[in-house]
Amino acid sequence: MDYSKILAGKAKQIKPSGIRKFFDLAGTMEGCISLGVGEPDFKTPWMVRDAGIKSLERGKTWYTSNAGLAEMRREAANYLARRFDLHYDPETEMLVTVGGSEAIDLALRAVLEPGDEVIIPEPCYVSYAPLTQLVGGVAVPLPLKAENGFRLTAQELRDKITPRTKIVVLPFPCNPTGAVMRERHLAEIAKVLQDTDILVLTDEIYAELTYGTRRHVSIASMPGMKERTVYINGFSKAYAMTGWRLGYVCAPQPLMQVMTKIHQYAIMCAPTTSQYAGIVALRDGDEAIEGMRDEYDMRRKYLTSNLNRMGLTCFEPEGAFYVFPSIQKSGLSSEEFCEKLLMSKKVAVVPGTAFGASGEGFVRISYSYSVAHLSEALNRIEEFLKELSHE
Amino acid sequence: MERILKILEDNARLPLEDIAAMADKTPQEVAAAIDEYAKAGVIKGYKTLIDWDKTDETRVRAIIELKVSPKKDRGFDEIASTIALFPEVDSVMLMSGGYDLGLIMTGSSFQEIALFVALRLSPLDDVLSTATHFVLRTYKRDGVVYADENKDERGYNFL
Ligand SMILES: Cc1ncc(COP(=O)(O)O)c(C=O)c1O
């Protein structure tokens, strides 16, 4: 059979991740220390796991309604109002999804026509561009700048808008840079978009993991923005629930109807067990989040102070669980740096270019690891840098 | 301030500079705080967690239950402090429930511990009875899992 004739052109055109091989290698390497993974090291809080177990004991093993358990949506609405001053109607403006991932896909599929442009500020999480291309959309990368702390500015956005622009992705708090958009930065962006028909797709999956005294602010809570925003959140990061595959999306009703339709045919419903666990997470999980955030915050400070000392300068990441140090001092490209570090010291970090061309000159280091693990990795990185400077 | 204690409890060997960065303090402030804690008896000392089962040295641990007769005016304190003086005894605790004092002790063999109980503890005037339970295997101690390697099961999914 000639599979090349069978496979769809659009699917074939999606660039395979160039660093896949590199990760596979790291995975099989004996004694390799990874600072690579993008998921929490914590276990899901016990009461949340227990709620999932209890639901199974009671035999709650059926599909839920397409939009998700009514109680889950109600709790999500309460949670969003309590934490972020966001007000969505759980009946008509909310859908429970298979992680934030499905929510991103649904939003793009619901609105994009072939040729429509999606502005994607980079470096960012890797799924927006391929999913845009799959439905014939055009991914328009917007390179963010280190000197702006990898925040999106109004001018940068204005420069990328064309008559074909349909969506702007707002990937903050940002994986991989740790950048956060504060209220005044968002206000600037809101001003640019207010009188347009451009939708914002805001991926706030790291909303709970912002550090410092200021709370996370959502663009959807700003005047005039809710009607033009698709809001995405999930349980993976805040509650350490990656494997449960649970998230949700909020949007104005006309959009929600179409997203729900696609979800109904493609997915049916998010995992039932996970939804029962999710209810408890949303209702009683604030304290657990606090505990994990506190721990991440200490590791974040530990890493940034040591990396800066070694000359891998990083601006202070205010969110998520990554630092994004500059490796320019090494004279290597991001990929060379990562490959050499892996080969000579068996430490795996991710090249910034994995998250967009503008990630060149940086690497992503995850701190979803214990301090002891980070400390061993830092020792090896320091040795590596010393050896490099003697070469 | 509690943050410094929390950091030390997990990683007593971290350099002052690192603790300072993690706690938003200067290294001098951290050093001073640690001194204060030590003076106030909040910090009792620093130890290393060693899994002796993985070495050539034999170490035997035992938990010993004691029933004792309390003194009229000093209750259990007198006998407890007497027992605490034995260097072989790691911990002495007043217990609720079926017995009065719980001891944890370490020795180089079962016999050594048995002899200690028979020759040193039992003869004490206020000790009414003893029950010795030897530790056969340690799975977790002081928050650290000993039995199986703490393997990172997260997939190599880096994105
Ligand atoms: C920015 C961002 N959005 C979305 C996701 C997908 O998360 P999930 O589908 O587990 O909710 C991730 C996962 O790494 C992410 O980093």
XYZ file of C-alpha atoms and ligand atoms in Angstrom:
566
model
C 0.000 0.000 0.000
C 1.154 3.506 -0.734
C 0.444 5.233 2.538
C 1.807 8.521 1.287
C -1.242 8.708 -0.994
C -3.568 7.874 1.859
C -2.381 10.327 4.473
C -4.023 13.734 4.410
C -1.924 16.576 3.088
C -2.684 18.907 5.976
C -1.716 16.267 8.509
C 1.474 15.450 6.674
C 2.429 19.103 6.518
C 2.531 19.460 10.270
C 6.179 19.651 11.195
C 7.223 16.713 13.352
C 8.890 17.930 16.490
C 12.565 18.085 15.565
C 13.736 17.384 19.067
C 11.677 14.257 19.562
C 14.724 12.069 18.941
C 16.659 14.015 21.528
C 13.987 13.391 24.183
C 13.798 9.720 23.345
C 17.533 9.521 23.838
C 17.329 11.279 27.195
C 14.602 8.856 28.236
C 16.799 5.809 27.688
C 20.022 7.256 29.066
C 21.208 5.628 32.286
C 21.761 8.168 35.053
C 20.224 11.021 33.099
C 18.878 13.893 35.168
C 15.920 15.512 33.518
C 14.849 19.097 33.966
C 12.607 18.661 30.997
C 9.137 17.584 31.905
C 6.212 19.957 31.727
C 4.053 18.449 34.419
C 3.957 18.750 38.214
C 5.974 16.332 40.327
C 3.313 16.429 43.021
C 0.694 13.773 43.246
C -2.919 14.832 42.893
C -4.113 15.916 46.378
C -5.466 12.912 48.223
C -9.025 14.170 48.712
C -9.273 14.647 44.947
C -7.988 11.144 44.227
C -10.358 9.853 46.862
C -13.319 11.519 45.174
C -12.402 9.729 41.941
C -12.099 6.405 43.769
C -15.406 6.909 45.572
C -17.174 7.644 42.314
C -15.877 4.334 40.950
C -16.928 2.484 44.100
C -20.404 3.826 43.628
C -20.366 2.619 40.065
C -20.528 6.037 38.451
C -19.096 4.759 35.226
C -21.446 6.150 32.599
C -21.079 8.996 30.130
C -21.971 12.358 31.559
C -23.919 14.917 29.562
C -21.892 16.267 26.646
C -21.183 19.545 28.364
C -20.034 17.756 31.514
C -21.635 17.125 34.919
C -23.865 20.045 35.895
C -22.292 20.094 39.346
C -18.814 20.246 37.864
C -19.775 23.258 35.738
C -21.427 24.943 38.721
C -18.302 24.440 40.810
C -16.136 25.717 37.984
C -18.303 28.826 37.729
C -18.023 29.392 41.508
C -14.313 28.846 41.383
C -13.771 31.287 38.517
C -15.841 33.937 40.265
C -14.038 33.373 43.577
C -10.483 33.326 42.253
C -10.503 35.497 39.154
C -13.675 37.562 39.210
C -14.882 35.790 36.059
C -18.612 35.319 35.662
C -19.827 32.589 33.345
C -23.195 30.887 33.194
C -22.531 27.188 33.875
C -25.560 26.220 31.788
C -24.770 28.029 28.585
C -21.229 29.335 28.583
C -19.152 26.425 29.824
C -17.973 23.050 28.550
C -15.919 20.382 30.323
C -13.152 19.068 28.067
C -10.404 16.466 27.828
C -7.743 18.775 29.220
C -6.948 22.245 28.046
C -5.665 20.499 24.936
C -9.107 19.618 23.642
C -10.379 23.076 24.503
C -7.685 24.659 22.331
C -8.582 22.358 19.460
C -12.322 23.024 19.792
C -11.924 26.770 19.832
C -9.809 26.729 16.678
C -12.074 24.293 14.873
C -15.191 26.213 15.780
C -14.132 29.479 14.188
C -11.372 29.035 11.607
C -11.993 29.043 7.852
C -9.172 28.161 5.467
C -6.821 31.110 5.221
C -7.872 32.686 8.524
C -4.937 33.906 10.514
C -4.126 33.071 14.124
C -1.571 35.277 15.827
C 0.584 33.154 18.101
C 3.034 34.939 20.415
C 6.166 32.805 20.674
C 7.960 31.174 22.396
C 4.871 29.368 23.609
C 3.261 26.002 24.127
C 3.482 23.906 21.001
C -0.061 22.914 20.124
C -1.618 26.139 18.830
C 0.152 26.247 15.458
C -0.316 22.620 14.338
C -3.968 22.593 15.383
C -4.481 25.838 13.444
C -2.891 24.325 10.357
C -5.010 21.178 10.596
C -8.153 23.186 9.917
C -6.513 25.190 7.140
C -5.776 28.234 9.264
C -2.558 30.171 9.006
C -0.400 30.337 12.111
C 1.228 33.760 12.318
C 4.082 33.656 14.794
C 4.671 36.805 16.800
C 8.184 36.720 18.247
C 8.175 38.040 21.817
C 11.234 39.842 23.075
C 13.385 39.081 26.068
C 13.783 42.809 26.746
C 10.008 43.009 27.282
C 10.173 40.090 29.673
C 8.525 38.012 26.912
C 5.285 39.927 27.351
C 3.080 40.845 24.418
C 2.923 44.566 23.713
C 0.122 46.451 22.002
C 2.433 47.606 19.226
C 3.654 44.098 18.460
C 0.067 42.953 18.247
C -1.039 45.838 16.040
C 1.799 45.112 13.641
C 0.591 41.560 13.062
C -3.107 42.246 12.587
C -4.405 41.914 9.018
C -7.944 41.731 7.605
C -7.619 37.921 7.829
C -6.769 37.873 11.551
C -9.401 35.893 13.382
C -7.788 34.833 16.643
C -5.054 36.069 18.930
C -3.698 33.445 21.292
C -2.765 34.750 24.732
C -0.524 32.047 26.237
C 0.020 33.531 29.706
C 1.271 32.605 32.282
C 3.619 31.289 29.677
C 5.129 27.888 29.107
C 8.160 28.092 28.480
C 9.138 31.600 29.560
C 7.250 32.013 32.836
C 6.093 35.419 31.620
C 2.890 36.829 33.087
C 0.686 39.609 31.730
C -0.344 41.944 34.546
C -3.507 43.992 34.499
C -1.926 47.037 32.857
C -0.346 44.931 30.097
C -3.684 43.277 29.413
C -5.450 46.648 29.339
C -3.172 47.695 26.460
C -3.999 44.547 24.529
C -7.710 44.964 25.236
C -7.564 48.459 23.778
C -6.187 47.124 20.500
C -8.898 44.505 20.193
C -11.937 46.304 21.518
C -13.431 47.513 18.252
C -12.475 44.514 16.150
C -14.011 41.130 15.431
C -10.867 39.404 16.547
C -11.272 36.701 19.172
C -8.883 36.162 22.047
C -8.027 32.580 22.892
C -6.624 32.869 26.383
C -4.902 29.737 27.682
C -4.827 30.268 31.435
C -3.926 26.759 32.445
C -1.129 28.132 34.658
C -3.306 30.846 36.219
C -2.916 29.450 39.735
C 0.834 29.312 39.454
C 1.774 32.963 39.588
C 4.161 34.204 42.225
C 4.480 37.342 44.245
C 1.692 39.184 45.947
C -0.350 40.158 42.898
C -3.080 37.780 41.823
C -3.455 36.526 38.294
C -5.773 38.662 36.178
C -7.686 37.264 33.221
C -8.251 39.314 30.100
C -11.823 37.979 30.139
C -12.477 39.990 33.321
C -11.585 43.284 31.652
C -14.287 45.623 30.390
C -15.627 44.660 26.964
C -13.463 41.543 26.671
C -15.640 38.666 27.822
C -17.717 38.799 24.627
C -14.603 38.382 22.461
C -12.735 35.846 24.576
C -12.530 32.091 24.652
C -11.240 31.244 28.126
C -9.370 27.978 28.682
C -8.409 26.433 31.978
C -7.676 22.957 33.269
C -6.679 20.794 36.182
C -3.330 19.492 34.970
C -1.064 22.153 36.408
C -2.921 23.729 39.322
C -4.025 20.444 40.893
C -1.269 18.173 39.550
C -3.817 16.216 37.532
C -2.165 15.738 34.137
C -3.142 12.102 33.788
C -6.808 12.727 34.552
C -7.241 14.635 31.286
C -9.612 17.294 32.498
C -10.129 20.912 31.566
C -12.846 23.355 30.616
C -13.589 26.180 28.264
C -15.814 29.224 28.733
C -17.084 31.383 25.914
C -20.095 33.372 24.746
C -23.083 31.157 24.025
C -23.002 31.242 20.188
C -19.429 29.969 20.235
C -20.146 27.498 22.990
C -22.977 25.912 21.014
C -20.659 25.142 18.115
C -17.825 23.933 20.330
C -20.225 21.669 22.211
C -21.448 20.245 18.922
C -17.926 19.318 17.822
C -17.121 17.949 21.293
C -20.271 15.838 21.230
C -19.295 14.122 17.986
C -15.555 13.865 18.550
C -15.334 13.083 22.252
C -18.821 12.534 23.722
C -17.769 13.695 27.181
C -14.729 14.227 29.375
C -13.790 11.233 31.578
C -16.518 10.714 34.160
C -14.236 9.651 37.019
C -12.110 12.725 36.461
C -15.135 14.982 36.554
C -16.154 13.664 39.960
C -12.619 14.267 41.195
C -12.628 17.701 39.568
C -15.698 18.776 41.531
C -13.815 18.261 44.797
C -10.682 19.940 43.452
C -12.625 23.053 42.506
C -14.630 23.154 45.704
C -12.018 22.261 48.322
C -8.689 22.542 46.534
C -7.626 26.135 47.221
C -5.424 25.159 50.139
C -3.726 22.347 48.253
C -2.902 24.762 45.441
C -1.431 27.172 47.967
C 0.873 24.503 49.355
C 2.174 23.497 45.941
C 2.591 27.071 44.806
C 4.628 27.859 47.881
C 6.941 24.956 47.148
C 7.304 25.932 43.478
C 8.045 29.483 44.536
C 10.989 28.393 46.692
C 12.397 26.232 43.914
C 11.955 29.081 41.454
C 14.029 31.390 43.611
C 16.592 28.684 44.206
C 17.018 28.104 40.483
C 17.062 31.700 39.317
C 19.592 32.757 41.938
C 21.929 29.875 41.049
C 21.549 30.203 37.289
C 22.225 33.914 37.447
C 25.283 33.250 39.572
C 26.590 30.872 36.897
C 26.043 33.472 34.213
C 22.976 31.872 32.657
C 20.984 35.028 33.133
C 17.264 34.730 33.519
C 14.697 37.430 33.979
C 12.439 36.607 36.897
C 9.739 34.193 35.749
C 6.512 35.203 37.452
C 4.398 32.218 36.526
C 4.171 28.536 35.566
C 7.054 26.263 36.671
C 9.782 27.073 34.207
C 12.756 29.361 34.033
C 14.028 30.445 30.661
C 17.684 31.400 31.024
C 19.766 32.889 28.247
C 22.583 30.623 27.104
C 24.149 33.204 24.795
C 27.218 33.369 26.985
C 28.044 29.781 25.989
C 28.404 30.775 22.340
C 26.257 27.798 21.363
C 22.852 27.624 19.734
C 20.024 26.387 21.944
C 20.018 22.962 20.367
C 23.791 22.597 20.499
C 23.768 23.620 24.127
C 21.123 21.055 25.043
C 22.752 18.302 23.051
C 26.200 18.916 24.533
C 24.819 19.183 28.035
C 22.964 15.919 27.594
C 25.903 14.086 26.081
C 28.572 15.314 28.462
C 26.683 15.662 31.746
C 23.479 13.719 31.180
C 21.261 16.626 32.045
C 18.211 17.148 29.867
C 16.827 20.653 29.350
C 14.700 21.791 26.429
C 16.014 24.120 23.703
C 14.079 27.376 23.514
C 13.606 26.834 19.792
C 11.243 23.949 20.539
C 8.740 26.674 21.421
C 9.270 28.885 18.379
C 12.147 30.423 16.476
C 12.305 33.357 18.890
C 13.336 30.923 21.628
C 16.843 30.797 20.086
C 19.472 31.665 22.656
C 17.424 30.274 25.553
C 16.660 26.959 27.170
C 13.702 25.920 29.264
C 14.365 24.475 32.687
C 11.477 23.026 34.593
C 11.357 23.198 38.376
C 8.749 20.558 38.878
C 11.480 18.624 40.665
C 12.675 18.375 44.268
C 15.363 20.766 45.488
C 17.745 17.810 45.887
C 17.220 16.885 42.230
C 17.622 20.499 41.102
C 20.763 20.823 43.166
C 22.412 17.805 41.536
C 21.436 19.094 38.086
C 22.791 22.565 38.857
C 26.119 21.086 39.926
C 26.404 19.286 36.631
C 25.416 22.381 34.651
C 28.035 24.399 36.465
C 30.718 21.824 35.629
C 29.541 21.872 32.034
C 29.872 25.648 31.813
C 33.344 25.551 33.332
C 34.474 22.953 30.820
C 32.984 24.948 27.964
C 34.882 28.058 28.942
C 38.137 26.074 28.916
C 37.582 24.578 25.495
C 10.677 32.819 59.317
C 8.981 29.431 59.407
C 10.056 29.142 55.786
C 13.694 28.755 56.808
C 12.745 25.871 59.073
C 10.768 24.221 56.340
C 13.709 24.467 53.950
C 16.161 23.120 56.528
C 13.872 20.291 57.475
C 13.983 19.016 53.896
C 17.550 19.965 52.979
C 19.770 20.717 55.961
C 22.868 20.926 53.798
C 21.783 23.712 51.456
C 24.249 26.616 51.419
C 23.157 29.752 53.275
C 23.043 31.653 49.969
C 20.459 29.247 48.583
C 18.312 29.301 51.688
C 18.499 33.080 51.590
C 17.344 33.188 47.960
C 14.483 30.817 48.681
C 13.337 32.728 51.739
C 13.816 36.270 50.369
C 16.484 37.083 52.972
C 20.157 37.917 53.002
C 22.573 35.126 53.949
C 23.417 37.127 57.103
C 19.767 37.236 58.106
C 19.444 33.500 57.551
C 22.556 32.783 59.608
C 21.251 34.957 62.425
C 17.833 33.310 62.307
C 19.377 29.846 62.433
C 21.443 30.885 65.455
C 18.308 32.160 67.141
C 16.461 28.922 66.419
C 19.335 26.898 67.821
C 19.534 29.056 70.954
C 15.813 28.818 71.501
C 15.970 25.052 71.119
C 13.749 25.086 68.047
C 16.500 23.544 65.950
C 17.691 20.478 67.836
C 20.463 19.419 65.493
C 21.181 18.050 62.035
C 21.419 14.417 61.054
C 21.942 12.344 57.963
C 19.366 9.811 56.858
C 21.218 6.584 56.226
C 19.729 3.346 55.036
C 22.021 1.035 57.013
C 20.465 -1.984 55.362
C 22.353 -0.984 52.252
C 25.728 -0.975 54.014
C 27.858 -3.779 55.428
C 27.198 -2.599 58.928
C 24.442 -4.309 60.845
C 22.124 -2.081 62.774
C 19.129 -3.322 64.599
C 16.331 -1.101 65.744
C 13.670 -1.937 68.234
C 10.583 -0.356 69.672
C 10.190 -1.107 73.357
C 7.017 -0.715 75.333
C 7.429 -0.066 79.046
C 4.896 -0.132 81.821
C 6.163 1.867 84.764
C 4.859 3.017 88.104
C 4.523 6.793 88.185
C 5.832 8.749 91.171
C 3.422 10.654 93.325
C 4.762 14.130 92.698
C 6.772 13.811 89.476
C 4.572 11.428 87.505
C 6.448 9.740 84.687
C 9.064 12.466 84.274
C 11.657 11.010 86.616
C 11.797 7.524 85.181
C 11.581 8.920 81.642
C 14.581 11.192 82.160
C 16.540 8.382 83.760
C 15.958 6.191 80.725
C 16.746 9.070 78.373
C 20.265 9.118 79.813
C 21.152 5.755 78.237
C 23.058 6.477 75.025
C 21.618 3.306 73.443
C 18.155 4.823 73.597
C 17.278 7.059 70.618
C 13.830 8.234 71.683
C 11.722 8.211 74.812
C 8.049 9.111 74.607
C 5.151 9.130 77.060
C 2.309 7.272 75.412
C -1.443 7.053 75.697
C -3.082 3.640 75.517
C -1.841 0.205 76.565
C 1.567 1.126 77.937
C 3.314 4.153 79.448
C 6.681 4.811 77.824
C 7.652 4.073 74.244
C 11.368 3.777 73.462
C 13.185 3.500 70.182
C 16.677 2.101 70.362
C 19.478 1.015 68.078
C 22.038 -1.701 68.597
C 24.422 -3.806 66.560
C 22.512 -7.068 67.051
C 19.233 -8.443 68.334
C 21.134 -9.926 71.230
C 22.670 -6.638 72.244
C 19.256 -5.025 72.450
C 17.743 -8.000 74.271
C 20.548 -7.872 76.820
C 20.149 -4.149 77.282
C 16.473 -4.621 78.028
C 17.087 -7.517 80.373
C 20.083 -6.122 82.236
C 19.595 -2.361 82.197
C 15.909 -1.531 81.753
C 14.020 -4.319 83.519
C 15.955 -4.024 86.792
C 15.021 -0.327 87.164
C 12.827 0.039 90.246
C 9.886 1.702 88.551
C 9.782 -0.527 85.467
C 6.943 -2.990 85.844
C 7.158 -4.765 82.473
C 8.709 -4.523 79.022
C 7.828 -5.695 75.526
C 10.443 -5.557 72.803
C 9.523 -5.318 69.110
C 12.370 -5.608 66.634
C 12.212 -3.694 63.392
C 12.521 -6.136 60.522
C 12.489 -3.706 57.643
C 12.139 0.048 57.264
C 9.903 1.206 54.442
C 9.742 4.874 55.279
C 11.468 6.919 57.925
C 11.239 10.600 58.773
C 9.308 11.269 55.624
C 11.761 9.503 53.354
C 10.780 6.346 51.516
C 13.463 3.671 51.980
C 12.016 0.532 50.573
C 11.692 1.204 46.880
C 13.526 3.652 44.711
C 11.506 6.814 44.308
C 11.303 6.515 40.569
C 10.110 9.420 38.463
C 7.330 7.855 36.471
C 6.493 10.923 34.485
C 6.764 10.275 30.787
C 9.500 11.979 28.832
C 6.920 14.384 27.522
C 8.821 17.599 27.522
C 6.350 19.972 25.943
C 0.319 26.336 28.072
C -0.320 24.991 28.058
N -1.588 24.873 27.643
C -2.200 23.680 27.620
C -1.560 22.516 27.989
C -2.298 21.226 27.904
O -2.706 20.830 29.154
P -3.831 19.745 29.424
O -4.358 19.255 28.119
O -3.171 18.680 30.213
O -4.895 20.459 30.203
C -0.238 22.598 28.435
C 0.496 21.372 28.835
O 1.700 21.328 28.937
C 0.399 23.862 28.469
O 1.667 23.978 28.892
